[in-house]
Coordinates of C-alpha atoms (C1' of nucleotides) in Angstrom, one line a residue:
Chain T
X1 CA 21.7 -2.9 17.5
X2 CA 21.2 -5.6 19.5
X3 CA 18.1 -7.8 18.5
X4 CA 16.4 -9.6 21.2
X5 CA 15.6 -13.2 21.1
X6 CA 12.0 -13.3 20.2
X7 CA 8.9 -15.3 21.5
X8 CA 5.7 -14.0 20.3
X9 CA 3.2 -14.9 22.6
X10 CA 0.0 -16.2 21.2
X11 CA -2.0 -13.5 22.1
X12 CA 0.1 -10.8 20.0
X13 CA -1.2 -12.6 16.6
X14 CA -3.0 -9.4 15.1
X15 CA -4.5 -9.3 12.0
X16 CA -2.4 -9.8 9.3
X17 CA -1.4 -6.6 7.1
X18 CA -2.0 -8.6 4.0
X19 CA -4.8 -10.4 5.8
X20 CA -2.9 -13.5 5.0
X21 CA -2.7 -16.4 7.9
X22 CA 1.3 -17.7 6.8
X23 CA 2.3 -13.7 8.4
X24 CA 1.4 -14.7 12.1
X25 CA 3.6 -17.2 14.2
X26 CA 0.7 -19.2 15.5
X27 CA -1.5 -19.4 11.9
X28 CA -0.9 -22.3 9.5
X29 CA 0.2 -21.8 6.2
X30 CA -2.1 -22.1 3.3
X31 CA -1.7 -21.5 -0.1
X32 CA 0.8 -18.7 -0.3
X33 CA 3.2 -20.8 2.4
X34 CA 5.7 -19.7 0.4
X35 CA 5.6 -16.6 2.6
X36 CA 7.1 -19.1 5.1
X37 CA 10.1 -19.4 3.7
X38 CA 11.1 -15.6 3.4
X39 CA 9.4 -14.5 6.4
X40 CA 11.6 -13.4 10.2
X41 CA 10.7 -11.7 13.1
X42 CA 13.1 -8.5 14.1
X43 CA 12.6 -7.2 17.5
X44 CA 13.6 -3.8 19.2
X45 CA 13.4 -1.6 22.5
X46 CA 12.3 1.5 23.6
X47 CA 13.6 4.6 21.6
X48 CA 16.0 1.7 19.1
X49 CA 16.6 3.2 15.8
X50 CA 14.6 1.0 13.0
X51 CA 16.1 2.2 9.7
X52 CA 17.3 5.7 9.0
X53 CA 16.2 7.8 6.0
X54 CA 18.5 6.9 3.1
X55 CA 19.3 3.9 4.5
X56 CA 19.1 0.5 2.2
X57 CA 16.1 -1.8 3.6
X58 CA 16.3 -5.2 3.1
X59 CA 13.1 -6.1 4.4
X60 CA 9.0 -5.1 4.3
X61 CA 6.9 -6.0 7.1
X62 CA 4.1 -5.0 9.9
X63 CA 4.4 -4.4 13.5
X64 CA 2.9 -7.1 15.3
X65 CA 3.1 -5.3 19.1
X66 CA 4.6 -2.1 20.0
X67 CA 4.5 1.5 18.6
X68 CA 7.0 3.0 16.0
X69 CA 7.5 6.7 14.9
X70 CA 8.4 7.8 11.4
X71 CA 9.9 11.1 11.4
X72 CA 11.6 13.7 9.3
X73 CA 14.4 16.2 10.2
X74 CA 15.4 19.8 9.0
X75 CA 18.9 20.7 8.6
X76 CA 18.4 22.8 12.3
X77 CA 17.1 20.1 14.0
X78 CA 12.9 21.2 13.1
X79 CA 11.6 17.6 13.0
X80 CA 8.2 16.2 12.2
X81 CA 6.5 13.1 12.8
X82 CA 4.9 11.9 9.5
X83 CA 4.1 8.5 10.5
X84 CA 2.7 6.7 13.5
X85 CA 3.2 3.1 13.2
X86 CA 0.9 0.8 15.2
X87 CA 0.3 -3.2 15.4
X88 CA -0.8 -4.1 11.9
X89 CA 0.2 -1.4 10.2
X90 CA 2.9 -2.1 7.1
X91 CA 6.5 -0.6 7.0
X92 CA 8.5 -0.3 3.8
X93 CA 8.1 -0.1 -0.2
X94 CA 8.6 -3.3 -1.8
X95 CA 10.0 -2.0 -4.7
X96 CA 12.1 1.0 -3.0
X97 CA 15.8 0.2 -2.1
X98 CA 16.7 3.0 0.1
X99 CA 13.7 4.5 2.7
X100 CA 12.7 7.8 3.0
X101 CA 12.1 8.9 6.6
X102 CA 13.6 8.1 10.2
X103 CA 12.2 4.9 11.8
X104 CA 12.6 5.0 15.5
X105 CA 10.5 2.2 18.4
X106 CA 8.8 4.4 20.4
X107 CA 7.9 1.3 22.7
X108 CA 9.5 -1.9 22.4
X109 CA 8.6 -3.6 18.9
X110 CA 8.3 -6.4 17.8
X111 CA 8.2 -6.5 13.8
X112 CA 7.3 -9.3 11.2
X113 CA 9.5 -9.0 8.1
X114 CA 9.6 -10.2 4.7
X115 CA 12.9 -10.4 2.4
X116 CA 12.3 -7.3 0.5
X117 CA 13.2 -8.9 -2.9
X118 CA 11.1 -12.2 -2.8
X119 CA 8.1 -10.3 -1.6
X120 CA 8.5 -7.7 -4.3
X121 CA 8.5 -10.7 -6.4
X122 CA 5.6 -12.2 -5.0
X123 CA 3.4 -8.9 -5.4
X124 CA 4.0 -9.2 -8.8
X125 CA 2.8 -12.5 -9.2
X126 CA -0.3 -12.3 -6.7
X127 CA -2.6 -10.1 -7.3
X128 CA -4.3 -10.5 -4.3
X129 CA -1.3 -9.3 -2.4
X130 CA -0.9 -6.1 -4.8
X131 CA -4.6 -5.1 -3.9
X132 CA -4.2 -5.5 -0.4
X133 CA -1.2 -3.5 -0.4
X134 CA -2.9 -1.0 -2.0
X135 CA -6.5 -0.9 0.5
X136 CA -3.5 -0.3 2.7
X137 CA -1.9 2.3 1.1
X138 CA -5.2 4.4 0.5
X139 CA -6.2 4.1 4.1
X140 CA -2.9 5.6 5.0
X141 CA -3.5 7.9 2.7
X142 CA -6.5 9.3 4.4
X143 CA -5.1 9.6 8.1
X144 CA -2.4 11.3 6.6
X145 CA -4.7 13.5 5.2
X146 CA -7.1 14.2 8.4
X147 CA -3.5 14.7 10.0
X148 CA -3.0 17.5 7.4
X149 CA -6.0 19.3 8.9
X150 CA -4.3 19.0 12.1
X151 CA -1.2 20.1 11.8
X152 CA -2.6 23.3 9.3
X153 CA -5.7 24.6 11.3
X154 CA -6.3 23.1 14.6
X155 CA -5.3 25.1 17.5
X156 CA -3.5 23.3 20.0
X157 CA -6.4 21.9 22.5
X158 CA -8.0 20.4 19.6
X159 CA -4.6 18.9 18.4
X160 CA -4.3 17.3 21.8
X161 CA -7.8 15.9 21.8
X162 CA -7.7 15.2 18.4
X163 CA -4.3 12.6 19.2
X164 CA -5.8 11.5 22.0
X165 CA -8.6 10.0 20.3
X166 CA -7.1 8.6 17.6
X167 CA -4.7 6.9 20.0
X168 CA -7.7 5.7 22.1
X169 CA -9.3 4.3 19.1
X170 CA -6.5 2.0 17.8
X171 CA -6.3 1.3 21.3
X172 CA -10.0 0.1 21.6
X173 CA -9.8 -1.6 18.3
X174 CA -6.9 -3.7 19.2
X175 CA -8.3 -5.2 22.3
X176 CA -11.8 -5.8 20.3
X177 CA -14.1 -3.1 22.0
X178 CA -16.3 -2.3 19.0
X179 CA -18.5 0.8 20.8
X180 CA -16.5 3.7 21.8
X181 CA -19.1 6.0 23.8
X182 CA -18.9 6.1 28.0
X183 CA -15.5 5.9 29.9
X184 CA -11.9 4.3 28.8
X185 CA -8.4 3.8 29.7
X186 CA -5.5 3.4 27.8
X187 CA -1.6 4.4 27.7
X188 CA 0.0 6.8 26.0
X189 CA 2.7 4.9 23.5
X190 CA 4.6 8.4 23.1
X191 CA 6.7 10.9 25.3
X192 CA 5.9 14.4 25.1
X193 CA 8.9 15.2 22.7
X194 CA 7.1 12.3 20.2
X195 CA 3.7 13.9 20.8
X196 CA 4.7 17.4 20.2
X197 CA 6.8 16.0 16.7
X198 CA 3.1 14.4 16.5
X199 CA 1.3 17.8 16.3
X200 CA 4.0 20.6 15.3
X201 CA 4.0 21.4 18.3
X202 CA 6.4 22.0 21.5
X203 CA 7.0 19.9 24.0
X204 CA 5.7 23.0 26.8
X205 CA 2.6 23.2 24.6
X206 CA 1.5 19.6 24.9
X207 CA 2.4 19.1 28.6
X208 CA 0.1 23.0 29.3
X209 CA -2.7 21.5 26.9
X210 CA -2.6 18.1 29.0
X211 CA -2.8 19.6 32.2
X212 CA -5.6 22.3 31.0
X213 CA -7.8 19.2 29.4
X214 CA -7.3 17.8 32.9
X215 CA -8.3 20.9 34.9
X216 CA -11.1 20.8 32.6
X217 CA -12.0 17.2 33.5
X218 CA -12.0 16.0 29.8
X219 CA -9.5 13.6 30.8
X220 CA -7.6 12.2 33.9
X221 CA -3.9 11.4 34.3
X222 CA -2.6 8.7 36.6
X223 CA 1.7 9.3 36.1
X224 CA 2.4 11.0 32.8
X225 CA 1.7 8.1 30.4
X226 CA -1.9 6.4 31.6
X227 CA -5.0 8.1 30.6
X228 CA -8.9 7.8 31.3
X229 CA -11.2 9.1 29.6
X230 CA -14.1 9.6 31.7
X231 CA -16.3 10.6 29.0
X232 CA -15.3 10.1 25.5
X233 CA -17.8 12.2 24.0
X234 CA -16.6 14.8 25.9
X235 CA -12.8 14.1 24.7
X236 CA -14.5 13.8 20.9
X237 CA -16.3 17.8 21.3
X238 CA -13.1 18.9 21.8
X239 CA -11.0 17.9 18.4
X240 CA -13.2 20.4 16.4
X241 CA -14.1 17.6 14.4
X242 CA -17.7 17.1 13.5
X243 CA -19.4 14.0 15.5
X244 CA -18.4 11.3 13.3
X245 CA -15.0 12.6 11.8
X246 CA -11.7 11.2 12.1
X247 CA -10.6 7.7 10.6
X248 CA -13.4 5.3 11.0
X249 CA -10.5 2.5 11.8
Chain A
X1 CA -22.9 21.9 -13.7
X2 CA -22.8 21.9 -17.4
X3 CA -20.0 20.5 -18.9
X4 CA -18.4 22.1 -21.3
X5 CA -18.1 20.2 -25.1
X6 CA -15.4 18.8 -25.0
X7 CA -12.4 18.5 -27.7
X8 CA -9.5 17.3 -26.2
X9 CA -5.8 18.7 -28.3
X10 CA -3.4 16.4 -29.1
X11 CA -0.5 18.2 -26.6
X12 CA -2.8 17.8 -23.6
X13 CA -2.0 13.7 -23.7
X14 CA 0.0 13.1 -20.2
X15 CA 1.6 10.0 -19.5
X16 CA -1.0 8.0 -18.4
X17 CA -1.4 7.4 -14.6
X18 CA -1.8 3.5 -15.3
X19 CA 0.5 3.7 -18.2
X20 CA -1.7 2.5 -20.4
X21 CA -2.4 3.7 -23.7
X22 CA -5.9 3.4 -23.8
X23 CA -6.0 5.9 -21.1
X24 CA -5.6 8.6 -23.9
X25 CA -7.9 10.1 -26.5
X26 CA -5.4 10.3 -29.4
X27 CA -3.3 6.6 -28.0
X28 CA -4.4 3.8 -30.1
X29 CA -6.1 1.0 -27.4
X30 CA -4.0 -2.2 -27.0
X31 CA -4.7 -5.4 -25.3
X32 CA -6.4 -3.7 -22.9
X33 CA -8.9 -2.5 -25.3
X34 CA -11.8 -2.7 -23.2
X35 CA -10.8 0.4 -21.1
X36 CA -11.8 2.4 -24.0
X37 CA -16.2 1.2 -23.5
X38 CA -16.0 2.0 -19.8
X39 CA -13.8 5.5 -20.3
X40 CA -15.3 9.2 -20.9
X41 CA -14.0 12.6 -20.7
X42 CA -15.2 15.1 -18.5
X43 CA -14.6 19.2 -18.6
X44 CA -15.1 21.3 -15.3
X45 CA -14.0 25.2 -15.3
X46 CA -12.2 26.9 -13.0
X47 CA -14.0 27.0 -10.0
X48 CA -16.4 24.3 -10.6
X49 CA -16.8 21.9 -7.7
X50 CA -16.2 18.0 -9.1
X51 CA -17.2 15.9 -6.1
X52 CA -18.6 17.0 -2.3
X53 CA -17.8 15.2 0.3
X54 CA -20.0 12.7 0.9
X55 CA -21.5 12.2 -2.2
X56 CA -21.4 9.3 -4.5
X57 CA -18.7 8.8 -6.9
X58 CA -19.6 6.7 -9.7
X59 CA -15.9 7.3 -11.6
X60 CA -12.6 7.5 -11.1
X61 CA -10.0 9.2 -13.7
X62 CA -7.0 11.2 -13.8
X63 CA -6.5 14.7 -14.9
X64 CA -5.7 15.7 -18.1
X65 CA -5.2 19.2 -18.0
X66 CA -5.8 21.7 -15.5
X67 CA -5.9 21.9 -11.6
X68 CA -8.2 20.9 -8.9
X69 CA -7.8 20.7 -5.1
X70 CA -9.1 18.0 -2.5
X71 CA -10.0 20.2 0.6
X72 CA -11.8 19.5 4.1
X73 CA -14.0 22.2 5.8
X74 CA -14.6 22.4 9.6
X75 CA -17.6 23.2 10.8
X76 CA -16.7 27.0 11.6
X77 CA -15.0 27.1 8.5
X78 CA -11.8 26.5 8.6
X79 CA -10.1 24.8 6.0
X80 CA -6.9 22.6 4.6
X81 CA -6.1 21.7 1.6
X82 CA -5.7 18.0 1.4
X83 CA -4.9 17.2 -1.8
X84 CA -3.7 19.2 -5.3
X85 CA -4.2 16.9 -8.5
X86 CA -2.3 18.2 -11.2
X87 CA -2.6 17.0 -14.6
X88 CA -1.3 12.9 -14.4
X89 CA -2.5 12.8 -10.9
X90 CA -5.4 9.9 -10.1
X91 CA -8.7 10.9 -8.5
X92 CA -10.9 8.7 -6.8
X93 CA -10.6 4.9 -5.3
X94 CA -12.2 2.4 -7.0
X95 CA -13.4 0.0 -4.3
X96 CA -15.0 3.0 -2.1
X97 CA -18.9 4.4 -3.1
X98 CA -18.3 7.9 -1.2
X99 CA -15.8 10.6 -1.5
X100 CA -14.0 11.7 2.0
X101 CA -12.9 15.3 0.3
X102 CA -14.5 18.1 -1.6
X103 CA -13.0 18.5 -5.1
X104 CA -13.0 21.7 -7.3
X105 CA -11.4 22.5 -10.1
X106 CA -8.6 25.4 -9.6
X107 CA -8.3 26.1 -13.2
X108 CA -10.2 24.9 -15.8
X109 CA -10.1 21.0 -16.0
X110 CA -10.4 17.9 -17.9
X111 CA -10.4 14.6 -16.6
X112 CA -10.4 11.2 -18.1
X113 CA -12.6 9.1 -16.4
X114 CA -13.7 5.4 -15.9
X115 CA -16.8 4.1 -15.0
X116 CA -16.0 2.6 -10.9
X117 CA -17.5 -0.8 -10.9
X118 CA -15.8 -1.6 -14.4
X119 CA -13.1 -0.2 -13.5
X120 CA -12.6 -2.0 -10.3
X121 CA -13.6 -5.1 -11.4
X122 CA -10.6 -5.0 -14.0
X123 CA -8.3 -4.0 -11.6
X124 CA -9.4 -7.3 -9.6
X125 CA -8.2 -9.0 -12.8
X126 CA -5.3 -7.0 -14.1
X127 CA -2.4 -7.0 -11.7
X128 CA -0.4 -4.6 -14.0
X129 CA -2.9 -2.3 -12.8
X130 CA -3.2 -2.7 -9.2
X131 CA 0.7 -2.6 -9.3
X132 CA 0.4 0.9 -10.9
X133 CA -2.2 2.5 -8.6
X134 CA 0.0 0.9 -5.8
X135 CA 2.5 2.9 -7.1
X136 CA 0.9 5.6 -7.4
X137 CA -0.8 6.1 -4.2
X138 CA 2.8 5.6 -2.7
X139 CA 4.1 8.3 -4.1
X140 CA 1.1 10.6 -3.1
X141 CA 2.2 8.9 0.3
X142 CA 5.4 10.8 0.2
X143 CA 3.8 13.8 -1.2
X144 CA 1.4 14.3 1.9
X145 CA 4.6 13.5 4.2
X146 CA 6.3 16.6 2.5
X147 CA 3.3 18.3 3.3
X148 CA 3.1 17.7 6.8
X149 CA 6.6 18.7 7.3
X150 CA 5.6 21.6 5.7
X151 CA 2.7 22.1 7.5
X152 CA 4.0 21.3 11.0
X153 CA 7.3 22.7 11.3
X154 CA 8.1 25.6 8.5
X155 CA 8.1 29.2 9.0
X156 CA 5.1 31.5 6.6
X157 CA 8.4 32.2 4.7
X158 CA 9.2 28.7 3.8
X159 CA 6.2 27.3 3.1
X160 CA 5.4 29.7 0.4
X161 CA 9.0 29.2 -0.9
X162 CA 8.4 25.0 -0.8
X163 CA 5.1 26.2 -2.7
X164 CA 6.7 27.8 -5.7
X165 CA 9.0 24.8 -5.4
X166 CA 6.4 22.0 -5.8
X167 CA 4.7 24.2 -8.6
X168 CA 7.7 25.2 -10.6
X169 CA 9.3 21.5 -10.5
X170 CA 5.4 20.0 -11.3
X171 CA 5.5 22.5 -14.1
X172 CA 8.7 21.8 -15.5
X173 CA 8.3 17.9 -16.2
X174 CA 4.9 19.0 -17.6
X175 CA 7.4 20.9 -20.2
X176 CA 9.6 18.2 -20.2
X177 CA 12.3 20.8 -19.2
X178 CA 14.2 18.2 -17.1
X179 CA 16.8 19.8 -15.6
X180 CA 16.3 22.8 -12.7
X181 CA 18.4 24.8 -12.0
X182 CA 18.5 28.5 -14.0
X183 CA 16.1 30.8 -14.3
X184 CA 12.4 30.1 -14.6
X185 CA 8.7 31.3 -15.7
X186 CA 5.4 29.8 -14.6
X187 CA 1.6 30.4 -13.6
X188 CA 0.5 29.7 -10.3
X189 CA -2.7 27.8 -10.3
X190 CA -4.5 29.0 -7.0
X191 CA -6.1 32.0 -5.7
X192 CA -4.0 33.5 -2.5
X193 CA -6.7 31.6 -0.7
X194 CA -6.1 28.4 -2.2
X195 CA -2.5 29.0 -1.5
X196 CA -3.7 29.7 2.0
X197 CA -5.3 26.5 2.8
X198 CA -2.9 24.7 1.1
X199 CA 0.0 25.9 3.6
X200 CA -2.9 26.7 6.8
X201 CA -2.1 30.1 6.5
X202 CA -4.5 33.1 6.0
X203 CA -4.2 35.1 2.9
X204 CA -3.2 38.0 4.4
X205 CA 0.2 36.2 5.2
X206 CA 0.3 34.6 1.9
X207 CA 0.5 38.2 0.5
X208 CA 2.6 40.0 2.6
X209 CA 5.2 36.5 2.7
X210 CA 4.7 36.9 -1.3
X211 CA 6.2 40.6 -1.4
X212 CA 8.9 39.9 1.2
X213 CA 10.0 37.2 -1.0
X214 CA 9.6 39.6 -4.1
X215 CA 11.5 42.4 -2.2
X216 CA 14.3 40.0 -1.3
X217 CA 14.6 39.2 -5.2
X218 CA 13.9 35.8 -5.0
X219 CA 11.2 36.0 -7.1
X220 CA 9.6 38.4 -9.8
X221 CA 5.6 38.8 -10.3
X222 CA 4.1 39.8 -13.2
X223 CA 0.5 40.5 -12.4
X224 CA -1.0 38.5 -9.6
X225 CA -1.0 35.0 -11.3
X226 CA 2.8 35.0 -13.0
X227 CA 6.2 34.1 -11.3
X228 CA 9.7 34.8 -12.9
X229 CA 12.3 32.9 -10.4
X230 CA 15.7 34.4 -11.8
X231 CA 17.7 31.6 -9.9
X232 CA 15.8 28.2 -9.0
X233 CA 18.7 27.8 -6.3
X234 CA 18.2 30.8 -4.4
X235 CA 14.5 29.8 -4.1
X236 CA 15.4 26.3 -3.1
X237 CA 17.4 28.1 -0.1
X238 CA 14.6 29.6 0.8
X239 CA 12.7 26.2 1.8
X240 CA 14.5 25.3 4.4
X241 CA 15.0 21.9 2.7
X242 CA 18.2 20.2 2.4
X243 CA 19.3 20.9 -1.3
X244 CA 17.8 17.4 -2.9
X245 CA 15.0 17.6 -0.7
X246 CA 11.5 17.5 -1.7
X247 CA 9.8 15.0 -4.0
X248 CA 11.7 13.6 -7.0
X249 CA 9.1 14.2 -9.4
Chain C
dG1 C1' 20.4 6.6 51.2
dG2 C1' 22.2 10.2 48.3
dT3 C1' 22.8 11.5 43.4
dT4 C1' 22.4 11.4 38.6
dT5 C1' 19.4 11.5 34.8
dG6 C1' 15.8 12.5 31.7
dG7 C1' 11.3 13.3 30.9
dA8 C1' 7.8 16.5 32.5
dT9 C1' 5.8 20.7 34.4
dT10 C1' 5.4 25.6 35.4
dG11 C1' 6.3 30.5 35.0
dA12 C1' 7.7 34.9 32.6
dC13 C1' 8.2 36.9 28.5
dC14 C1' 8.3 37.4 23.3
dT15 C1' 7.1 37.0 18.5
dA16 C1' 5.3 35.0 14.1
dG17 C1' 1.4 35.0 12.3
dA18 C1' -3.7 36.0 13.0
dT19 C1' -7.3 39.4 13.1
dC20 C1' -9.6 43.5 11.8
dA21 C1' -10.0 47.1 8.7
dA22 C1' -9.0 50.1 4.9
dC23 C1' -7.8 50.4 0.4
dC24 C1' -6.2 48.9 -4.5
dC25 C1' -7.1 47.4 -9.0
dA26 C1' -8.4 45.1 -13.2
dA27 C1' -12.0 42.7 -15.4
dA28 C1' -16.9 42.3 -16.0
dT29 C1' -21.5 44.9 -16.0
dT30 C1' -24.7 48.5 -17.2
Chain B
dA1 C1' -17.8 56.2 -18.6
dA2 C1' -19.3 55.0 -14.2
dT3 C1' -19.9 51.0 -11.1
dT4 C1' -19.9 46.6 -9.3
dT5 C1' -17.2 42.8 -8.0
dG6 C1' -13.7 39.8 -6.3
dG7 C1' -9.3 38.9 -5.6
dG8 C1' -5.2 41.1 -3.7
dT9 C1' -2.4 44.3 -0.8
dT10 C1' -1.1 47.0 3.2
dG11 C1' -1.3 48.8 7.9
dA12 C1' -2.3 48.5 13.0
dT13 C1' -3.1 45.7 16.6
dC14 C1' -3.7 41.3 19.2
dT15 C1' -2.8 36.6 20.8
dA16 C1' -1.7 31.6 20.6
dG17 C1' 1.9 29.3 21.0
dG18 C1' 7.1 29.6 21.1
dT19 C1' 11.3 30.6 23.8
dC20 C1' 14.0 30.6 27.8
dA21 C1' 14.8 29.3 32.4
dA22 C1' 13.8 27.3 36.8
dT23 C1' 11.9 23.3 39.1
dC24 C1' 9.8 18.7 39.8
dC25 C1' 10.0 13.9 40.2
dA26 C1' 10.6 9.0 39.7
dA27 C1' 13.5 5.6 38.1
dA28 C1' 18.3 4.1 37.6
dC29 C1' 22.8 4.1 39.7
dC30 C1' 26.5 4.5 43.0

DNA sequence: GGTTTGGATTGACCTAGATCAACCCAAATT
DNA sequence: AATTTGGGTTGATCTAGGTCAATCCAAACC
């Protein structure tokens, strides 16, 4: 595995998971600079292996660019995304040794880490941290739970709008456009094979669902990965979800 | 919704879900005495909603006894199960006004509850606390991830096999009855429809997946409500899980 | 410039589980 | 004792989405 060297260019500063300025490159240390001193950037390509399940993790930390895929696999080969990873989201248990699930980069990543140990330590002794953590936690908590009602009762069109949306959203959200309402554009971070893990699904079923929204004019495809949305509204009527549903992130 | 009087037996003390003493009726209160002015007990019986979605949630508390499900209702009705609180689990989150989920009580159910704002505040000052509810809401983490799996990617077969799992292994640490692996007696706690939404199944499959399963001899029924599973193993075989699979607890 | 290669699409067909409908049965009601 | 009532079971049929197989297509590689 391969790590390239990394530059993180200024503009790939997100919000900090901890909301804590010593976790970005550019930000000045404060108070907690100790953070410094444990803290390293890991980066990875396309489709790179993170950590698999069982494996020990050595570090915590939160995806500062790029898209990674937590998944789970059956003895047959059945697997199941349970975790979609995006820029300022958190990876890891600070007090956990070994992880549970499969960690893969969907799109090259770039990841800022944290010595597990020290970090653990830390939480202990900052409160602030601990609470953070666990906002964190409980908002997780929640998609995973509007992705429950996914996976167990939509049908398969609303599956694919419902994705669609909630990729469009943390897409909008990480390049600051507040208002989501008229026309947008936005890549998909996935192949079919991750989107159908996505939504229990197979891989036929996504790419018949994609081309049906797109006979339907909900949305347009320029290649297989670049959407617009012409009318997100539109998209929205589609995911079965009542107006203002989904995760309000 | 009248609550029942309520006189609380001395069994029904479960480890406390911030492992604090003062958490339980019969536990004498320690340092952290002043949990025991904000803290009240509330009964619901079986069938009793708890919280709508939506509505203001002026507590938080963890069960006692009993069972109650966290669900989410399209608008044409469909629902999922989100959420099953069995006794030790935590309900509610202390820095949020509104509940995202309707709650209703399974069986009949008795929660221990703190006032929010109080109980928030403290957390803000007591790191063993935030720690603990950190903990906690990891582990229902892993829970839900289990459950996606479940719902995405297992056959009617297994899921209501990974059911009984999840209820028998729950049950057993409620007995203290640590080790798994004979043969086994329990109650299930849900309707076939709550078992339905639970897996996104209809009930109609729940059923006829239930006497497949009783046909095949992996499991006994007495009545509609009690299990006899002669040989834990053979069940697990049935979940498609590799053999340690599932969650720990 | 031809050829792998790997993701993606499309078509034909099949099946697990949904749907619709009848019936069962035990506990509560009168 | 008859009768609701509500959860549960069983059967017949239907269909959304899976399976299998052929083809497409653009990027990477000789």
């Amino acid at each position: 595995m391969p790590n390239r060297p990394l530059t993180l260019p200024k503009q790939d500063c997100v919000d900090c998971p901890i909301r804590h300025k010593a976790v970005c490159a550019h930000c000045e240390p404060d108070e907690l600079s100790v953070l410094e001193e444990i803290k390293f950037y890991k980066g990875f390509s396309a489709g790179q292996p993170i950590v698999w399940a069982g494996d020990q993790m050595e570090f915590v930390g939160s995806v500062v660019s790029g898209v990674a895929s937590m998944t789970q696999t059956m003895e047959d080969g059945r697997r199941q995304m349970v975790g979609l990873l995006l820029p300022s989201d958190f990876l890891g248990r600070p007090n956990r040794e070994t992880v549970a699930y499969d960690v893969q980069a969907a799109t090259d990543v770039v990841l800022c880490c944290f010595r597990r140990n020290p970090f653990h330590q830390l939480i202990t002794t900052t409160p602030h941290i601990s609470q953070r953590l666990l906002e964190m936690t409980l908002d997780e908590l929640d998609a995973a739970r509007e992705w429950m009602l996914l996976l167990g009762r939509k049908t398969a069109r609303e599956k694919i709008a419902s994705f669609l949306t909630i990729i469009a959203r943390r897409d909008a959200s990480l390049k600051n456009m507040p208002s989501l309402g008229g026309p947008l554009t936005f890549d998909l971070p996935l192949t079919r094979e991750a989107m159908a893990d996505y939504m229990g699904l197979t891989i036929e079923t996504v790419s018949r669902q994609m081309t049906a929204l797109r006979k339907d004019s909900v949305i347009e495809l320029d290649g297989k990965r670049h959407i617009i949305v012409p009318d997100f509204e539109a998209l929205l009527a589609e995911t079965g979800d009542d107006d203002d549903g989904g995760l309000p992130a």
